[in-house]
Short mmCIF file of C-alpha atoms and ligand atoms in Angstrom, two decimals:
data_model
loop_
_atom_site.label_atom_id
_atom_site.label_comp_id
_atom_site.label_asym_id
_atom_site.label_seq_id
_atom_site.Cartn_x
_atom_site.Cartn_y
_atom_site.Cartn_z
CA UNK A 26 0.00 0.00 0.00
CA UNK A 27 1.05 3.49 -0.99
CA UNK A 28 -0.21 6.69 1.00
CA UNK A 29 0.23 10.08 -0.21
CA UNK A 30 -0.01 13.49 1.42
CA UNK A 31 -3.11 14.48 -1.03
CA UNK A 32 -5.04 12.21 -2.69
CA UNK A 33 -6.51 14.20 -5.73
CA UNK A 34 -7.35 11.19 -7.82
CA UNK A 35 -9.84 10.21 -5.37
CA UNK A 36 -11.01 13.54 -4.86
CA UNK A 37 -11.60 13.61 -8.88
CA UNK A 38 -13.38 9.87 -8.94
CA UNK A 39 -16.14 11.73 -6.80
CA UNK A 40 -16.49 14.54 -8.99
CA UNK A 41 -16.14 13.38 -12.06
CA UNK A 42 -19.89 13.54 -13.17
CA UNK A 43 -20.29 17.01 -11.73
CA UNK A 44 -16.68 18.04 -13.25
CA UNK A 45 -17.71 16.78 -16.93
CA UNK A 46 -20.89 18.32 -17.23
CA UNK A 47 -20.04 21.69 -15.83
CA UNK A 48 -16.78 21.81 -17.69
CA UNK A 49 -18.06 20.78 -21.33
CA UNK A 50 -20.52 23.46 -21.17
CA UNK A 51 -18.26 26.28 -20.27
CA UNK A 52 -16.02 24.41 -23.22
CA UNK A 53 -19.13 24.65 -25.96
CA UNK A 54 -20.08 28.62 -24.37
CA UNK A 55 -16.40 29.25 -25.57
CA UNK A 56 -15.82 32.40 -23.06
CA UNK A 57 -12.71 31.45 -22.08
CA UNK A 58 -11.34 34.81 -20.45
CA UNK A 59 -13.20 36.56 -17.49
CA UNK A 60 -16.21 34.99 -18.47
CA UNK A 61 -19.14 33.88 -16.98
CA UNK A 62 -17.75 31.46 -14.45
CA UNK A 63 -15.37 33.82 -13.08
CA UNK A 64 -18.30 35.97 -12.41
CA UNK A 65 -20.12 34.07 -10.43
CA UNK A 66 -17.22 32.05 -8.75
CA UNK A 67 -16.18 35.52 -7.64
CA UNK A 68 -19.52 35.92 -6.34
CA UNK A 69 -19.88 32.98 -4.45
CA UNK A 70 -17.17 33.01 -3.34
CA UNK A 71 -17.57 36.27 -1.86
CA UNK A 72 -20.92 35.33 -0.05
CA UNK A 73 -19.16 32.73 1.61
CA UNK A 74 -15.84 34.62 2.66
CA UNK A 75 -18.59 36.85 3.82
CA UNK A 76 -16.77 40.22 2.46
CA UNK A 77 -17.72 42.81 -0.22
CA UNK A 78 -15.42 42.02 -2.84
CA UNK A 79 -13.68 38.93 -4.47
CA UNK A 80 -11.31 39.38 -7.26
CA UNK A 81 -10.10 36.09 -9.27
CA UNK A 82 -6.08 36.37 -10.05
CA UNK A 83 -3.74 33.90 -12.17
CA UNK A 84 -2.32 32.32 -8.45
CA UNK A 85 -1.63 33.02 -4.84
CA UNK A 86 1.36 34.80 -5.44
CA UNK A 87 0.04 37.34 -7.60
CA UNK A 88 -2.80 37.64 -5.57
CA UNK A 89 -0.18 38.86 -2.51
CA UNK A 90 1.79 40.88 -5.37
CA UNK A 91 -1.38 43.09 -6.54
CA UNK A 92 -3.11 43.53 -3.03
CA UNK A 93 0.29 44.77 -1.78
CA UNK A 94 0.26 47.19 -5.05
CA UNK A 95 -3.03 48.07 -4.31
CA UNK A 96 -2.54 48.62 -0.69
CA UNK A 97 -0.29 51.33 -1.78
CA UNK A 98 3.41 49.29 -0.47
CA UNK A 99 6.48 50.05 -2.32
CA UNK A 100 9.95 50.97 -2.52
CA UNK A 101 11.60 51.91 0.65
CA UNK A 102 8.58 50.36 3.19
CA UNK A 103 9.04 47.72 5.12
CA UNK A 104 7.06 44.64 5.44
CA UNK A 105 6.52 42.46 8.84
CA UNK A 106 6.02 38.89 8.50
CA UNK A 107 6.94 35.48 8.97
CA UNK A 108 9.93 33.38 7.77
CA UNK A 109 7.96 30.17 8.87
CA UNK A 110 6.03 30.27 5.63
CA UNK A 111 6.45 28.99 1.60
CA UNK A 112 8.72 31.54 -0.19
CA UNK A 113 5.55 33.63 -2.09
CA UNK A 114 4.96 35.36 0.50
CA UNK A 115 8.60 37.04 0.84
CA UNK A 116 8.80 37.22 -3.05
CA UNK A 117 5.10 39.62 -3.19
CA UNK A 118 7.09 41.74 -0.86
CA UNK A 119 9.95 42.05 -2.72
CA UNK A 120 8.08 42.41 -5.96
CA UNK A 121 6.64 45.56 -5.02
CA UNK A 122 10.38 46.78 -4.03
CA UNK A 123 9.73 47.00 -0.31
CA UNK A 124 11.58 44.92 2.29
CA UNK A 125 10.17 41.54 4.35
CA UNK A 126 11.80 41.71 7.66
CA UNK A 127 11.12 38.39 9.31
CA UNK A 128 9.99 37.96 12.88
CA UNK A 129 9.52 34.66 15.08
CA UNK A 130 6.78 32.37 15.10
CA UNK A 131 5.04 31.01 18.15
CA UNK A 132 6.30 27.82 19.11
CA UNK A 133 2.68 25.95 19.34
CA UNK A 134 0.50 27.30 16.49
CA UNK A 135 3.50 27.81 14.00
CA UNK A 136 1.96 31.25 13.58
CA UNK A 137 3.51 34.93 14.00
CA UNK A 138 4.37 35.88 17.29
CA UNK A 139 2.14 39.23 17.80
CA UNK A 140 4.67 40.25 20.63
CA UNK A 141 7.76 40.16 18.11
CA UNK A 142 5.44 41.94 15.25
CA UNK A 143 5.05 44.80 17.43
CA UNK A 144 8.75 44.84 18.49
CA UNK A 145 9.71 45.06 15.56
CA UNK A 146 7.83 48.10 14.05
CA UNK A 147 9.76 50.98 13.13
CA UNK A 148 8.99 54.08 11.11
CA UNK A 149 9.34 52.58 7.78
CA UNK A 150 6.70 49.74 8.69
CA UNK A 151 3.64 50.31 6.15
CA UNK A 152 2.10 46.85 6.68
CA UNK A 153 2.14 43.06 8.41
CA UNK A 154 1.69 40.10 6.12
CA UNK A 155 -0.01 37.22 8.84
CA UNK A 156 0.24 33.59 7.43
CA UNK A 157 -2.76 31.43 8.52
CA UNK A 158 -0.27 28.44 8.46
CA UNK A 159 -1.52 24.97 7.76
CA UNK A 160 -4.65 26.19 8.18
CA UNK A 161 -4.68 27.67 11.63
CA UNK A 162 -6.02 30.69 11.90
CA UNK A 163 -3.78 33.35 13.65
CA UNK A 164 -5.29 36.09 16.43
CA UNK A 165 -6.56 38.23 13.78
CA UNK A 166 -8.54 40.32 15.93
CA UNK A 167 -5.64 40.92 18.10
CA UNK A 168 -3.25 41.89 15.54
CA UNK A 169 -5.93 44.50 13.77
CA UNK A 170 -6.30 46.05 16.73
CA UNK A 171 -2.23 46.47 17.11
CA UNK A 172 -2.41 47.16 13.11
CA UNK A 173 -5.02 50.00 13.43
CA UNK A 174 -3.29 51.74 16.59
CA UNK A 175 0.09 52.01 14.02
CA UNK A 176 -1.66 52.67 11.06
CA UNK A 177 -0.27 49.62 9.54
CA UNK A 178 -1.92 47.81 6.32
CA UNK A 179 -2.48 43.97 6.82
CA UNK A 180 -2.79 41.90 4.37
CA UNK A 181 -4.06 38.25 4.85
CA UNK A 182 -1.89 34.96 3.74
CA UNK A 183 -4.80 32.51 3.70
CA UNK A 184 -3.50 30.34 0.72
CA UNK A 185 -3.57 27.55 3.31
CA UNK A 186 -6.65 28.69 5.05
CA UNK A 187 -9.61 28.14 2.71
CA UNK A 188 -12.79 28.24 5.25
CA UNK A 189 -10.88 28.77 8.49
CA UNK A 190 -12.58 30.94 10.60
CA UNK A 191 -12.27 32.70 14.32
CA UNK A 192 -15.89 32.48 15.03
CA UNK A 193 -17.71 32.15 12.04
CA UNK A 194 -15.89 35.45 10.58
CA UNK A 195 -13.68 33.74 7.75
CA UNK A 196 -10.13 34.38 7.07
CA UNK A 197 -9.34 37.13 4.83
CA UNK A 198 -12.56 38.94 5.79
CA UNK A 199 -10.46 40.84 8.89
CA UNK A 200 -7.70 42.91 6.87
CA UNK A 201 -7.48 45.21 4.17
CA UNK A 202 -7.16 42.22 1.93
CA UNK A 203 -6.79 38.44 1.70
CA UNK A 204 -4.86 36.26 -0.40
CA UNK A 205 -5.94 33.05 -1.07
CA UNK A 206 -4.35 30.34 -3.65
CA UNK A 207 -6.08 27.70 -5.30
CA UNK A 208 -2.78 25.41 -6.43
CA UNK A 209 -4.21 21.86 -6.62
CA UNK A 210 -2.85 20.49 -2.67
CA UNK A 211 -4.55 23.10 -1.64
CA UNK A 212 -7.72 22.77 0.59
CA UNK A 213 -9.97 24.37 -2.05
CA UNK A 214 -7.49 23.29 -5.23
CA UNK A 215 -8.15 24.13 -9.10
CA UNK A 216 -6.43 22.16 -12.12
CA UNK A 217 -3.67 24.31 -12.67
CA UNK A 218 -3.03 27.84 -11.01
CA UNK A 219 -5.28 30.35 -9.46
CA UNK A 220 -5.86 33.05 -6.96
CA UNK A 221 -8.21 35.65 -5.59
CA UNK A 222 -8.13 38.76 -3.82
CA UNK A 223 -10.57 39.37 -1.12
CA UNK A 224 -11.58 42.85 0.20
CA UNK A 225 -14.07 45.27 1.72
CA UNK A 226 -12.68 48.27 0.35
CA UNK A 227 -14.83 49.32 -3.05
CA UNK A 228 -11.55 51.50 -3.87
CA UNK A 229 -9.16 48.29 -3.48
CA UNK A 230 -11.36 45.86 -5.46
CA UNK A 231 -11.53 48.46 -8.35
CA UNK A 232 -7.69 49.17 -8.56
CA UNK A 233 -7.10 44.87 -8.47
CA UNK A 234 -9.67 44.48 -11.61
CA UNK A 235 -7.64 47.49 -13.54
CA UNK A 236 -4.26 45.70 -12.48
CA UNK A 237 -4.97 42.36 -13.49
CA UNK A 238 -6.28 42.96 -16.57
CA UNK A 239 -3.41 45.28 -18.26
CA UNK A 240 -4.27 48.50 -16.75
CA UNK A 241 -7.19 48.97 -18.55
CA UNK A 242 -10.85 49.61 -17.29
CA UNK A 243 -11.86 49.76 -21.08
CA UNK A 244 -10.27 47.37 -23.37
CA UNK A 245 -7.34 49.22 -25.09
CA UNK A 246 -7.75 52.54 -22.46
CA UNK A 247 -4.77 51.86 -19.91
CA UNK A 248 -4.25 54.06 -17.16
CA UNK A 249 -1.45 52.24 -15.29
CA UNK A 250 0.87 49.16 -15.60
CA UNK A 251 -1.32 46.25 -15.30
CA UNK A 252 -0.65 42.77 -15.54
CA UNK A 253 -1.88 39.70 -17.34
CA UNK A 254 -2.97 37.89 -14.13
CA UNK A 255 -6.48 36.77 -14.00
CA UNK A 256 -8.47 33.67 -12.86
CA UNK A 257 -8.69 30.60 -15.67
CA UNK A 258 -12.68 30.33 -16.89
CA UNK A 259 -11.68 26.88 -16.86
CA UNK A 260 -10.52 26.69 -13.52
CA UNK A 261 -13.67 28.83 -11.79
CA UNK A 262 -15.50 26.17 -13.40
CA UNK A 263 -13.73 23.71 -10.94
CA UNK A 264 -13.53 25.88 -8.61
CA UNK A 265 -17.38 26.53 -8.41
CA UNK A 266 -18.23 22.37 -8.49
CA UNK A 267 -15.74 22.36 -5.36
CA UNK A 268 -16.28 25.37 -3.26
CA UNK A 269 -20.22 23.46 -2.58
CA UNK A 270 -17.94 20.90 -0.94
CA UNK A 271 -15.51 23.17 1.26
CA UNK A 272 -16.69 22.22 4.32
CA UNK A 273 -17.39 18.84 3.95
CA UNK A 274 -13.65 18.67 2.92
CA UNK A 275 -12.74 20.82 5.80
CA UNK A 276 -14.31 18.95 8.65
CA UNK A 277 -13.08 15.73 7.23
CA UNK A 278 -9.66 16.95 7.50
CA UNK A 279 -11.04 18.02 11.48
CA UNK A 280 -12.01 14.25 11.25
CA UNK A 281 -8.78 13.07 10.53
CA UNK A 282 -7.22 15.50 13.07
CA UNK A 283 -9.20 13.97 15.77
CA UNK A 284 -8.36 10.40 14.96
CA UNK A 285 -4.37 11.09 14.45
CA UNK A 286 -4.50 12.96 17.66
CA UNK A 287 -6.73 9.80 19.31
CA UNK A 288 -4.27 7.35 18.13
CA UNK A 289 -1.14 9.34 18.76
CA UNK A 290 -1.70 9.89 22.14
CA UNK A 291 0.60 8.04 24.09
CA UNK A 292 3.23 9.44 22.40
CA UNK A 293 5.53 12.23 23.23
CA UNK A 294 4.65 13.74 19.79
CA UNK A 295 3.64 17.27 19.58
CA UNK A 296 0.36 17.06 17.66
CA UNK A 297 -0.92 20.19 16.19
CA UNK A 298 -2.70 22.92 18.30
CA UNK A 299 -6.18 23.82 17.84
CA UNK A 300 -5.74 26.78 20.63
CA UNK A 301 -9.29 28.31 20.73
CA UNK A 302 -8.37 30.88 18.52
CA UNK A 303 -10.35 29.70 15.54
CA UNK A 304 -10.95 26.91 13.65
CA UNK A 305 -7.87 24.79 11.92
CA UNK A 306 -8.75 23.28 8.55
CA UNK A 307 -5.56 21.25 8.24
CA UNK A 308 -4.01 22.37 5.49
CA UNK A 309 -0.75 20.24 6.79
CA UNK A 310 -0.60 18.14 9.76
CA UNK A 311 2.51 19.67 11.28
CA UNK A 312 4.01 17.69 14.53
CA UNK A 313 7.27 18.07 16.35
CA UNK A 314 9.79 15.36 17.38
CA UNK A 315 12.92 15.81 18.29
CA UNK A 316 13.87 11.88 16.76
CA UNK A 317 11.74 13.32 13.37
CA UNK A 318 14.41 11.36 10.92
CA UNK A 319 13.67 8.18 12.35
CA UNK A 320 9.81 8.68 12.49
CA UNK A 321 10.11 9.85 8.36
CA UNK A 322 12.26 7.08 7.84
CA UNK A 323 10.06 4.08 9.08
CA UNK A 324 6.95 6.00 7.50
CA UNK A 325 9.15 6.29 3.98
CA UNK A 326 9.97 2.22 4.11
CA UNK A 327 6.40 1.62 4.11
CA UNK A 328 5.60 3.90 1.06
CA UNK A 329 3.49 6.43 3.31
CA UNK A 330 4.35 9.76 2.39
CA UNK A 331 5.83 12.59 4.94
CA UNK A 332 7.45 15.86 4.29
CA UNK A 333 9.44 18.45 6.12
CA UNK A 334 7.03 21.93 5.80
CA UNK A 335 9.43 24.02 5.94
CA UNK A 336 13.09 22.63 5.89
CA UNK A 337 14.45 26.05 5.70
CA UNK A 338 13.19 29.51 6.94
CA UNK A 339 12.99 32.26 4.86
CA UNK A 340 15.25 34.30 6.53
CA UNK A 341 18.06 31.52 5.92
CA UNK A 342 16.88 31.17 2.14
CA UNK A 343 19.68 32.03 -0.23
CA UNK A 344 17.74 34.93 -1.47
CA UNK A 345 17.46 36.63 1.80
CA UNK A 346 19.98 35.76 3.99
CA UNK A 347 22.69 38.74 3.09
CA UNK A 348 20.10 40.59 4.07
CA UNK A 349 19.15 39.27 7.64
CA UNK A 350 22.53 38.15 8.83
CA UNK A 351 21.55 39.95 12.08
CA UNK A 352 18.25 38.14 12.07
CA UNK A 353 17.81 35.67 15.14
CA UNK A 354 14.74 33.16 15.20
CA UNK A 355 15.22 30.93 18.09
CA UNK A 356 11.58 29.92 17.98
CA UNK A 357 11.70 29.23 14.04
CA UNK A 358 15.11 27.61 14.26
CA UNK A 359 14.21 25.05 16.90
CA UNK A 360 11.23 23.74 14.75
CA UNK A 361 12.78 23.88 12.00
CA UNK A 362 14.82 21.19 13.23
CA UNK A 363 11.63 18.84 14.15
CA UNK A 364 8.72 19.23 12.13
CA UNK A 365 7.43 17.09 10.33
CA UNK A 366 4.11 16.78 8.62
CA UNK A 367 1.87 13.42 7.76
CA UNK A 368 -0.76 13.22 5.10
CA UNK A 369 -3.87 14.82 5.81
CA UNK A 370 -6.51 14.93 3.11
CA UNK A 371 -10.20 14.33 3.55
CA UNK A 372 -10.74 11.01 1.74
CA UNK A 373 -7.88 9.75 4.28
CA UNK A 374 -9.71 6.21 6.21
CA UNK A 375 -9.21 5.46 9.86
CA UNK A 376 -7.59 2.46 8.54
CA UNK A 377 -4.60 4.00 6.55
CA UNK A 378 -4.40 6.08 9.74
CA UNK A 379 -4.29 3.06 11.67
CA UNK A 380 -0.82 1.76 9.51
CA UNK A 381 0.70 5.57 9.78
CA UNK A 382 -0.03 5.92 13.47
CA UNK A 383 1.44 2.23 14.43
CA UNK A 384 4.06 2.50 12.17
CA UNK A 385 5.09 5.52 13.92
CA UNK A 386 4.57 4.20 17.42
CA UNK A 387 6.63 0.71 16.01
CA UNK A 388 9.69 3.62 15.47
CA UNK A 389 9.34 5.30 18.60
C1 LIG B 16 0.70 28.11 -1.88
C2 LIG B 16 1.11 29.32 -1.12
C3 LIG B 16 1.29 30.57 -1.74
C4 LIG B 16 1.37 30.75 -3.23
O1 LIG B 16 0.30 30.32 -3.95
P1 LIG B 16 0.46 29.96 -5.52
O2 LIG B 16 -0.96 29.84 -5.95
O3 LIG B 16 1.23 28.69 -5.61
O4 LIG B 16 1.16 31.10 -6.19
C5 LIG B 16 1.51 31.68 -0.94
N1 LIG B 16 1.61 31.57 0.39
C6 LIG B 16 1.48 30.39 1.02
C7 LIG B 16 1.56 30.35 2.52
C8 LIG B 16 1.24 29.22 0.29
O5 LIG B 16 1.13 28.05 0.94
#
């Protein structure tokens, strides 16, 4: 037997009848950019976000890129956020010339460390970029209110946070704008690329349809430097067939959660935190051992799949680390050195958890 961190071919076999229909008539309607299903997935997906505005993008990392353009960030500001995090969120920051500066993570939810954010604020701070990591929401009301009293932009991370929520307000409904990513692992996943922008601000939502479509608010009129970076038709048609299945997939990843953490529990294994705060949809199942090799190795010789999320912080990355030689994580260091994360996925049985968790247990 062979377990992998995301089964999407199982995912698909469910689909497949609501995929094929949906897909061959957006196919035969032949409206292939901005069209009709990017309308209404924008739509919907704004009703359930719960915000004003929802803006479909070409993929997560543009959608950071253009909500930091049209947040006003640039050259010379400085950007607070986490090195504990996949490398798009840095690389939006530095696209828009200003500077990440890196701060530690909390060393039970993964997430920023609102102490260190505000410590490190000086008077070229403009904004915070918060990662909801693995799918855990962080303190969002706490950090707004920090945010606000500074006059400091935030702009959400939720690429791994799809239907998270502190309660019942969703991520990216808190900040000045949230970035979500629809890259196939993730929970809500397209075919291919994708992203979207979500916002309250009329003014914001306005300047991201002008910038991802060329500049232009009337084709061949451009006012500024746009970009070519707009949501698939193709992929909103996915996207719609699986967005009426979000939270079924969400509280079966909860599901697994509660039967890892069942199993696991006479272990010395630091399972993942669901502190209060809001609720985790699992993007990764995250856990901390100091003997992680070993676990990874005994899971690897039995074809189940593990990975290390994230090997190296960004603040060590090639890319940055000229930059933040003075830079000291001691939080982001240590876990660094023992995470480790197991599958999670919602079509995952009790019984392949049954072989990960007691060939884990057989290691320890
Ligand atoms: C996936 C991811 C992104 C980038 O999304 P893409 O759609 O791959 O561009 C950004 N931030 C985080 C935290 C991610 O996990």
């Amino acid at each position: 037997m062979n377990i992998p961190m995301v089964d999407l071919k199982e995912q698909y076999a469910q689909l497949k009848d609501e995929i094929s229909e949906n897909m061959l008539a957006a196919l035969e309607a032949a409206q292939f950019i901005l069209g009709p299903n990017v309308q209404a997935f924008e739509k919907e997906a704004a009703d359930y976000l719960g915000v004003k505005h929802c803006i479909g993008v070409a993929s997560g990392t543009d959608a950071l890129h253009l909500a930091l353009v049209a947040a006003g960030i640039g050259q010379g500001d400085e950007v607070i956020t986490t090195p504990f995090t996949f490398i798009a969120t840095a690389e939006a920051i530095a696209y828009v010339g200003a500077t990440p500066v890196f701060v530690d993570i909390d060393k039970d939810t993964f997430n920023i460390d609102l102490a260190q954010v505000e410590a490190a604020i000086t008077d070229k701070t403009r904004a915070v970029i918060p990662v909801h990591i693995f799918g855990q929401p962080v303190d969002m009301n706490a950090l707004k209110t920090l945010c606000d009293a500074k006059n400091l932009k935030i702009v959400e991370d939720c690429a791994q946070s799809f239907g998270a929520h502190i309660n019942g307000k969703q991520t990216g409904s808190f900040a000045d704008a949230g970035a979500f990513s629809f890259f196939p692992s993730k929970n809500l996943g397209g075919y291919g690329d994708g992203g979207l922008i979500s916002t309250n601000s009329d003014k914001m939502a306005e300047d991201i349809r002008v910038l991802r479509n060329h500049g232009s608010t009337k084709q061949y009129h451009h006012t500024v430097i746009g970009y070519n970076s707009r949501l698939d038709e193709l992929q909103a048609v996915i996207l719609r067939t699986k967005l009426k299945h979000i939270d079924n997939y969400n509280n079966n990843r909860r599901r697994v959660d509660e039967t890892y953490k069942a199993m696991l529990a006479d272990t010395d294994i630091q399972m993942p935190l669901d502190n209060g705060t809001g609720h985790h949809v699992y993007h990764q199942y995250t856990c901390l051992h100091p003997q992680r090799d070993k676990i990874m190795q005994a899971l690897r010789d039995k074809n189940i799949a593990c990975a290390i999320y994230y090997p190296i912080p960004l603040h060590k990355q090639d890319v940055f680390a000229a930059d933040c030689k003075d830079t000291v994580l001691p939080v982001t260091d240590s876990v660094v050195q023992n995470c480790f994360s197991l599958p999670v996925y919602p079509e995952l049985s009790e019984d392949k958890i049954k072989i990960i968790t007691d060939t884990i247990k057989t290691a320890l």
